[in-house]
mmCIF file of C-alpha atoms in Angstrom:
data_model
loop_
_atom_site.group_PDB
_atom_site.id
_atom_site.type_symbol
_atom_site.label_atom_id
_atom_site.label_comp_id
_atom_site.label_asym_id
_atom_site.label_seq_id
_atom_site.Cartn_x
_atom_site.Cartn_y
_atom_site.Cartn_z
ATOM 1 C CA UNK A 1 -132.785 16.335 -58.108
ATOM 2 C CA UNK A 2 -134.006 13.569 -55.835
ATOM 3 C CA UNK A 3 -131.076 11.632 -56.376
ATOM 4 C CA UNK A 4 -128.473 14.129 -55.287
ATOM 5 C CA UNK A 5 -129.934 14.960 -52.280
ATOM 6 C CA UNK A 6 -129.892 11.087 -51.325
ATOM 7 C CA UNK A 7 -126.258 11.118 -51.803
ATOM 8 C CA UNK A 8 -125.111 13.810 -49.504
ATOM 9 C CA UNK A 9 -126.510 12.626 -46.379
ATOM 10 C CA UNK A 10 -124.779 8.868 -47.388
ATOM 11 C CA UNK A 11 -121.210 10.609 -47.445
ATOM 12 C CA UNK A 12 -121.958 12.621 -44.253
ATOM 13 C CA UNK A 13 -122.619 8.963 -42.045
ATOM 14 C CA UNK A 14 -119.271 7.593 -44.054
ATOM 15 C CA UNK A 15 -117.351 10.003 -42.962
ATOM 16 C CA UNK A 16 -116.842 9.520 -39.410
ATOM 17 C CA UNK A 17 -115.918 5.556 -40.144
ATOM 18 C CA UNK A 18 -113.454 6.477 -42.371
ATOM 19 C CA UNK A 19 -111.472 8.740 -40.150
ATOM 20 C CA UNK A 20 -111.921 7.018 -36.779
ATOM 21 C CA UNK A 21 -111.579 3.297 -38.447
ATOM 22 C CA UNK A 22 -114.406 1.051 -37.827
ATOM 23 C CA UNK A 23 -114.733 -0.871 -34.680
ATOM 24 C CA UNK A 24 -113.769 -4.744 -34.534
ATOM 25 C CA UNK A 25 -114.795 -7.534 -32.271
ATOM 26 C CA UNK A 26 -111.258 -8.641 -31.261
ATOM 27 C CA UNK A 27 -110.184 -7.685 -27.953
ATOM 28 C CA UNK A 28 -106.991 -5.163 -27.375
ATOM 29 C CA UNK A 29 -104.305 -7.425 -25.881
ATOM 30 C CA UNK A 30 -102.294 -4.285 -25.429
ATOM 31 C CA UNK A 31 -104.926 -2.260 -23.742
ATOM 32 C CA UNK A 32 -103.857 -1.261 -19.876
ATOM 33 C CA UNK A 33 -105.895 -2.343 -17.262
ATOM 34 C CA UNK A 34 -107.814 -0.007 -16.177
ATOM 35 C CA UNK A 35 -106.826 2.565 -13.240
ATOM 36 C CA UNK A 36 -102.936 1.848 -14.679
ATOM 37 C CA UNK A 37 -100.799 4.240 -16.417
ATOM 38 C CA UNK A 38 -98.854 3.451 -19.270
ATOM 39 C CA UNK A 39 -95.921 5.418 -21.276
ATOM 40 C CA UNK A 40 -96.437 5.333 -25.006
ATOM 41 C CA UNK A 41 -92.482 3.805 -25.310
ATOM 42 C CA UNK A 42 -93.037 1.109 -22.636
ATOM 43 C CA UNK A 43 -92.824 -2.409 -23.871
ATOM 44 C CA UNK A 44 -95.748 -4.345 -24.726
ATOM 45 C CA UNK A 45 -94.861 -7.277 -22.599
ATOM 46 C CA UNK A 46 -95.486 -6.634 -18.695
ATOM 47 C CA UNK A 47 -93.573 -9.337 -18.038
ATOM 48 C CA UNK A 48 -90.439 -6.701 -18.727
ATOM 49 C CA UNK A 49 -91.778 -4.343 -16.283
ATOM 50 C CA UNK A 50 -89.737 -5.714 -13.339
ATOM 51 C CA UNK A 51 -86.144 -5.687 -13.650
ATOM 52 C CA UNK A 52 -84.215 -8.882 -13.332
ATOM 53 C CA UNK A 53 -83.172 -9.888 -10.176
ATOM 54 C CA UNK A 54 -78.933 -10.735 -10.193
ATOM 55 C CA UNK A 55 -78.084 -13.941 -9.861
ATOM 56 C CA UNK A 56 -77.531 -14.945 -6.314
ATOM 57 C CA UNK A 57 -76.029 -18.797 -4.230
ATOM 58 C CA UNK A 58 -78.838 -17.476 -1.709
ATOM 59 C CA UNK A 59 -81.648 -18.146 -4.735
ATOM 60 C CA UNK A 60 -80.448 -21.664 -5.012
ATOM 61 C CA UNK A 61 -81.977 -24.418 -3.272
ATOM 62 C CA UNK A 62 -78.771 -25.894 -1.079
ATOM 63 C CA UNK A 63 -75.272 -24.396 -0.781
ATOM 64 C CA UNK A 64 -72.227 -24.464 -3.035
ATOM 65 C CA UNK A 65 -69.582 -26.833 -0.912
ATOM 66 C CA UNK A 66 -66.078 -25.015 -0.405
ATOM 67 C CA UNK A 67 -63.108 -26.343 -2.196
ATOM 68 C CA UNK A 68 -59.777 -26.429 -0.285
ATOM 69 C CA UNK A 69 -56.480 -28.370 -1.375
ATOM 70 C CA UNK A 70 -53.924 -29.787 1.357
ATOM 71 C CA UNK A 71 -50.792 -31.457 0.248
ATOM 72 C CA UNK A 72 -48.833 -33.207 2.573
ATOM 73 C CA UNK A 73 -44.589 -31.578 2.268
ATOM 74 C CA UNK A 74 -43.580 -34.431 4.548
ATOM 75 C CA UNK A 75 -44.206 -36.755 1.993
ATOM 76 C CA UNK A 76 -43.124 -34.663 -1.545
ATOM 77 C CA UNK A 77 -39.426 -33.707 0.921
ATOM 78 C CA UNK A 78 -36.275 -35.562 -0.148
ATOM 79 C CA UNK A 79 -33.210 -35.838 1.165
ATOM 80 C CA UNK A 80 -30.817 -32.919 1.111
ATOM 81 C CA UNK A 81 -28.501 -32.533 -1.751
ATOM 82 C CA UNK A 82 -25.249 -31.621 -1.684
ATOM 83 C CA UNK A 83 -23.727 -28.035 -1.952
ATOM 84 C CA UNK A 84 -23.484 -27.053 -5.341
ATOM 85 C CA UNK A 85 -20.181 -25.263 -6.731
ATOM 86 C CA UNK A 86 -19.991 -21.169 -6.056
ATOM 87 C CA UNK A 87 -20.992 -18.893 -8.731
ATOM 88 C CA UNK A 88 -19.813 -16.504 -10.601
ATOM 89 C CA UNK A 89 -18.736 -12.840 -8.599
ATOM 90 C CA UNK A 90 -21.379 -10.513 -9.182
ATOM 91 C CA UNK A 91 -20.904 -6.831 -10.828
ATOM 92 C CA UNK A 92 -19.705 -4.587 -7.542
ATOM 93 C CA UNK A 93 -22.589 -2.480 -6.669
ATOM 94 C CA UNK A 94 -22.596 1.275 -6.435
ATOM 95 C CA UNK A 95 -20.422 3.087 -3.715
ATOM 96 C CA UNK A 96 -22.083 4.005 -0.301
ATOM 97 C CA UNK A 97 -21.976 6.999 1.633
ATOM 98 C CA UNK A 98 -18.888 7.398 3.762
ATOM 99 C CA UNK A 99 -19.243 5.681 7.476
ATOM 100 C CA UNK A 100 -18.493 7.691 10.829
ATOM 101 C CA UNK A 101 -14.953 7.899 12.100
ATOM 102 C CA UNK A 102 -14.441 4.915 14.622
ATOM 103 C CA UNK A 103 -12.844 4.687 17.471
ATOM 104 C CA UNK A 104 -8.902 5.452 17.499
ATOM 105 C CA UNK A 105 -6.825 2.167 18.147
ATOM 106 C CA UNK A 106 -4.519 1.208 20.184
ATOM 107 C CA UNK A 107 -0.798 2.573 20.196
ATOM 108 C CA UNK A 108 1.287 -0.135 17.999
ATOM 109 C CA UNK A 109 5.243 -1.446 18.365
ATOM 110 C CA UNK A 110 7.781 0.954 16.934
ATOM 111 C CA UNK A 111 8.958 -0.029 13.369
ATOM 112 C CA UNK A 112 12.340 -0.398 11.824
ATOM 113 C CA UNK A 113 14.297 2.195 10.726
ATOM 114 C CA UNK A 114 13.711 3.427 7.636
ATOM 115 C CA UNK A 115 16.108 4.144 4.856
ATOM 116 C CA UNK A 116 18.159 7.634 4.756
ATOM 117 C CA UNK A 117 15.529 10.085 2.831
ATOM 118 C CA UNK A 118 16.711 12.678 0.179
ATOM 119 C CA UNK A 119 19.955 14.287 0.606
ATOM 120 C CA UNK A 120 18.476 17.342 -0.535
ATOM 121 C CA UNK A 121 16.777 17.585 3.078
ATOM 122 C CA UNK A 122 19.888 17.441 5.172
ATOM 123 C CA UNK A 123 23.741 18.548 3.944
ATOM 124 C CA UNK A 124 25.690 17.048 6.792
ATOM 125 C CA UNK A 125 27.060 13.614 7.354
ATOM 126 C CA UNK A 126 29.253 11.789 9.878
ATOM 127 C CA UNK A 127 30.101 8.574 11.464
ATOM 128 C CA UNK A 128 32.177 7.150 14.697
ATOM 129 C CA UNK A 129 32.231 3.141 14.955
ATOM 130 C CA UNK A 130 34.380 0.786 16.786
ATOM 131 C CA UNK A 131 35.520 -2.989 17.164
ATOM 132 C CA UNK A 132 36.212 -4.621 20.682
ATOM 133 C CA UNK A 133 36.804 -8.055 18.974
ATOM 134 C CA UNK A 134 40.236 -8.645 17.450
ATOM 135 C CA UNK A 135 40.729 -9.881 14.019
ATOM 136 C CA UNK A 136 42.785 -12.635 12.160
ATOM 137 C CA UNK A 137 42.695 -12.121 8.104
ATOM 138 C CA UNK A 138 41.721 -15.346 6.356
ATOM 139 C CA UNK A 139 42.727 -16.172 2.917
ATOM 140 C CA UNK A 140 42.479 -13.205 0.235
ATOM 141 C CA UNK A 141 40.579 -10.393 1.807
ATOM 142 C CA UNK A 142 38.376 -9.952 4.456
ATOM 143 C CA UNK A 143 36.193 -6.957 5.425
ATOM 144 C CA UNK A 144 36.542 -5.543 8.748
ATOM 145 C CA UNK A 145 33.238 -5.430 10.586
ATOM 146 C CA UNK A 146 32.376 -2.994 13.619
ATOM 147 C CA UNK A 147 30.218 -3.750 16.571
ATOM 148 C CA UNK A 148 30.075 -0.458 18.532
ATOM 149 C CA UNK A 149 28.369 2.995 17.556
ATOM 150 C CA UNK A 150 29.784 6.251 18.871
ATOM 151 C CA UNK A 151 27.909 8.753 15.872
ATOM 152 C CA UNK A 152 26.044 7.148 12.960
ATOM 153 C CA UNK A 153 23.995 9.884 11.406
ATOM 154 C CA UNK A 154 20.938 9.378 9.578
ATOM 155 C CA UNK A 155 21.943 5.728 9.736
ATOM 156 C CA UNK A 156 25.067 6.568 6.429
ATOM 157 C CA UNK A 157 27.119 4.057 8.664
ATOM 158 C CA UNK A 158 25.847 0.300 7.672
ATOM 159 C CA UNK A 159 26.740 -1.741 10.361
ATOM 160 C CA UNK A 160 25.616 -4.630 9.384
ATOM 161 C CA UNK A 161 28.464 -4.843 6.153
ATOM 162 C CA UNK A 162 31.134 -2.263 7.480
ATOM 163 C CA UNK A 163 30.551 0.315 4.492
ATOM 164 C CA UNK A 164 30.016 4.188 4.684
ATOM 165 C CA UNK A 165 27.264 5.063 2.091
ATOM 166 C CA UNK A 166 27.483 8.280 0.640
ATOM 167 C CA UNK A 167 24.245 10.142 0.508
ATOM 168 C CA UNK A 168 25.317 13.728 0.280
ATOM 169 C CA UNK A 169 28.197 14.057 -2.277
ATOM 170 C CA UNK A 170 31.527 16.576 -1.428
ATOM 171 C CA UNK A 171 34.304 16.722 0.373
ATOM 172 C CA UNK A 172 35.185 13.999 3.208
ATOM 173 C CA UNK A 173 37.868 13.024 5.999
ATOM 174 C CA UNK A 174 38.496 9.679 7.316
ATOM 175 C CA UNK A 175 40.845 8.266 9.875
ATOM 176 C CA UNK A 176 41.283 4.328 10.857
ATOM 177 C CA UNK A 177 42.951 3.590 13.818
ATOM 178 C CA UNK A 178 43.846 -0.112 14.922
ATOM 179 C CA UNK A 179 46.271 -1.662 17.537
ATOM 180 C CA UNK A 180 48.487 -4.279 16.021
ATOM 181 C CA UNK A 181 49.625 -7.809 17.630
ATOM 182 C CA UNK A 182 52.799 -8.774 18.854
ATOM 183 C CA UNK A 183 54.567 -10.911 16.147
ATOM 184 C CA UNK A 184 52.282 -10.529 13.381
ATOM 185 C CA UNK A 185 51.545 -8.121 10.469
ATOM 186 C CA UNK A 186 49.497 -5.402 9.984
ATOM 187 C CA UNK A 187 48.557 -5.248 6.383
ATOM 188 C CA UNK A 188 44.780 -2.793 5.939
ATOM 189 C CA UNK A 189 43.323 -0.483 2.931
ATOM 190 C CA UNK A 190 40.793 2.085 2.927
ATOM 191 C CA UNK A 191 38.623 1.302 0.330
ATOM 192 C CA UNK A 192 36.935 3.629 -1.882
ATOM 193 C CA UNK A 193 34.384 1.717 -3.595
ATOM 194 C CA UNK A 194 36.925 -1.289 -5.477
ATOM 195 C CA UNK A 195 40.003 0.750 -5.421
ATOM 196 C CA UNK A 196 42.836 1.184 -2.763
ATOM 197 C CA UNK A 197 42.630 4.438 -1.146
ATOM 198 C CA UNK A 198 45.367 4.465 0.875
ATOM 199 C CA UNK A 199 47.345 1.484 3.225
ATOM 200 C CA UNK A 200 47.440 1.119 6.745
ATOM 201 C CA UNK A 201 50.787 -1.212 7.655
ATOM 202 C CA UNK A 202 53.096 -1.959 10.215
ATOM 203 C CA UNK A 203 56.020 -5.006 10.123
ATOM 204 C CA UNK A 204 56.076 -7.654 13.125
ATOM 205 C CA UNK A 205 56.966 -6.798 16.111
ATOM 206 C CA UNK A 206 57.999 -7.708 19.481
ATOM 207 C CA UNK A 207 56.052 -4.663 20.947
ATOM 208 C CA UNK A 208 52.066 -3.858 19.966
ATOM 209 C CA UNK A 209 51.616 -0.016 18.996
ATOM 210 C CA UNK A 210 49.127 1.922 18.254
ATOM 211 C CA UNK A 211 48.686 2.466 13.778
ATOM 212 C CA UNK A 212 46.722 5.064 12.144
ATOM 213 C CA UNK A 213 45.782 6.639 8.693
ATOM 214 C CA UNK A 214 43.532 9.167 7.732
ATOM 215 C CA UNK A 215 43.092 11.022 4.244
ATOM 216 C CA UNK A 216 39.983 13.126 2.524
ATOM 217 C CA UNK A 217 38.435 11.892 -0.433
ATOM 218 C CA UNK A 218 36.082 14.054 -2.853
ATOM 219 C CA UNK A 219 33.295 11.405 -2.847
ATOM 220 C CA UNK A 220 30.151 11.208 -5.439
ATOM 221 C CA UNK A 221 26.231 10.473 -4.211
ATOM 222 C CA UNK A 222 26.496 6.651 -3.976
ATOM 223 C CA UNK A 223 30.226 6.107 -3.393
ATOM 224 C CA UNK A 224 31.327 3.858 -0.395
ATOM 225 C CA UNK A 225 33.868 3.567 1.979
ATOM 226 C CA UNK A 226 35.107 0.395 3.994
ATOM 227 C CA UNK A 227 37.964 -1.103 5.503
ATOM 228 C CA UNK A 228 40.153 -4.407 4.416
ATOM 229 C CA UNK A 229 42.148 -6.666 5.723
ATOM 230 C CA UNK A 230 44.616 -8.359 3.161
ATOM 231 C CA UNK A 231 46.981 -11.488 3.666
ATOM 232 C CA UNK A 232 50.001 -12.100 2.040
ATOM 233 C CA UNK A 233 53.099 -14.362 2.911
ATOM 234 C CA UNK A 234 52.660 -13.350 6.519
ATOM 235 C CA UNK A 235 49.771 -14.047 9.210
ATOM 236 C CA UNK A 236 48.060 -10.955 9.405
ATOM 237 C CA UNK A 237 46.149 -9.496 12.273
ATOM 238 C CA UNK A 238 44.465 -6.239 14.313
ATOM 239 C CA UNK A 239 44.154 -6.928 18.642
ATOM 240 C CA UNK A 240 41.692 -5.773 20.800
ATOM 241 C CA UNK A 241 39.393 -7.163 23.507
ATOM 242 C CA UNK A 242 35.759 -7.205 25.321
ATOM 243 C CA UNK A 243 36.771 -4.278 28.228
ATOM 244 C CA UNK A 244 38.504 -1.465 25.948
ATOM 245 C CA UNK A 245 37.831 -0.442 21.742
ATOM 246 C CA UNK A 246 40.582 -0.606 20.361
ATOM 247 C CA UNK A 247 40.117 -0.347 16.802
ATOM 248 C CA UNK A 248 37.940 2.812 15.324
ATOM 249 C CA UNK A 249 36.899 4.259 12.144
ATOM 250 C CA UNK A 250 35.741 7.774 11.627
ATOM 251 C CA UNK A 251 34.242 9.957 8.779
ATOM 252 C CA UNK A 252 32.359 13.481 7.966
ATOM 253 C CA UNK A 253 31.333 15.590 5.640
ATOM 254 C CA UNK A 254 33.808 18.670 5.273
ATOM 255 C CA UNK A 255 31.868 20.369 2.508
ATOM 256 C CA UNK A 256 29.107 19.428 0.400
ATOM 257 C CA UNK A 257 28.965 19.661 -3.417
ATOM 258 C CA UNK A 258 27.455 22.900 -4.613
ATOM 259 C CA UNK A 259 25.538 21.006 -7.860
#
């Protein structure tokens, strides 16, 4: 019995030691200072307390110098080279918008006349030309030329080779008329294209007269019509002078084709 009741009061003064650990002699480096507060997940070191300051040329003890490169181009510049060979045409670019209208321009010369536009347009035709120079035939033929207009319409009459271009096919009359010269023969076609039409002659004489010939001809769109002279055994020639016309040739439409 004694040695029970010995026992209890034993466990009762181990108790206390055994829950609240016993005390040791080594100091608590992690113990804050008194009057400080500390969080329970703040590092152990106070050294981390402060945060670190960023790095800064003001912390260091004398200043970073300045860096700035200078070359000289006077010295590095050659000579200049010569100018190289053109290139290649770019691809043309895209289309811009239309510009303003500009300013009108002056009036310009009047043009040449053009050529005779479609027969369709016009169904009439007709020509009146005349010769004040007179005319000996050389050898073979010779085409009789005409320097003065009376009618020319819509320019059918080319003066410049004596031929009557026909631009409006039909029906047609024609007349030549010519003075011939004393002693000498008168020897002339009408030509319709290459052929003879019809002859225009009178024998030497001692007297000049007055000749003429006319006909109508049924002519096609491009057909033409000119005058000839022709030498044969005989000197062959047409008079007339600078003051009076004395030779003429004359032509017009009668009836145009109906195709």
């Amino acid at each position: 019995m004694d040695i029970i009741y010995l026992r209890t009061p034993l466990a009762l003064l181990l108790l206390p030691l055994v829950v609240f650990g016993a005390p040791t002699d080594e100091p608590n480096l992690t113990e804050p200072a008194s009057g400080a507060c500390k969080r329970c997940c703040d590092p152990l070191d106070s050294s981390t307390d402060a945060p670190p300051l960023p790095p800064s040329h003001h912390h260091l003890p004398y200043p970073m110098p300045e860096v700035r490169p200078y070359i000289n181009i006077t010295i590095l510049k050659g000579e200049k080279g010569d100018r190289g060979e053109p290139g290649m045409p770019g691809k043309w670019g895209k289309e811009g918008p239309r510009g303003e209208r500009g300013a009108q321009g002056q009036k310009g010369s009047k043009g040449q006349m053009g050529i005779a536009g479609d027969p369709c347009k016009h169904q009439y035709a007709a020509f009146s030309v005349g010769r004040k120079k007179a005319l000996h035939s050389s050898e073979g033929y010779q085409v009789l030329i005409f320097d003065t207009v009376f009618v020319n319409l819509y320019s059918h009459f080319d003066m410049f080779n004596g031929k009557f271009y026909c631009y409006v096919g039909g029906l047609y009359y024609f007349s030549l008329n010519v003075h011939t010269w004393n002693f000498k023969e008168t020897y002339m076609h009408i030509m319709h294209n290459e052929e003879e039409a019809v002859i225009l002659y009178a024998q030497p004489s001692d007297r000049s007269i007055m000749q003429s010939q006319s006909l109508m001809l049924e002519l096609q769109e491009n057909d033409e019509i000119w005058v000839r002279l022709y030498k044969r055994e005989r000197e062959n020639a047409i008079y007339s002078d600078d003051v009076d016309v004395y030779i003429t040739f004359n032509g017009y439409l009668v009836k145009p084709s109906l195709d």
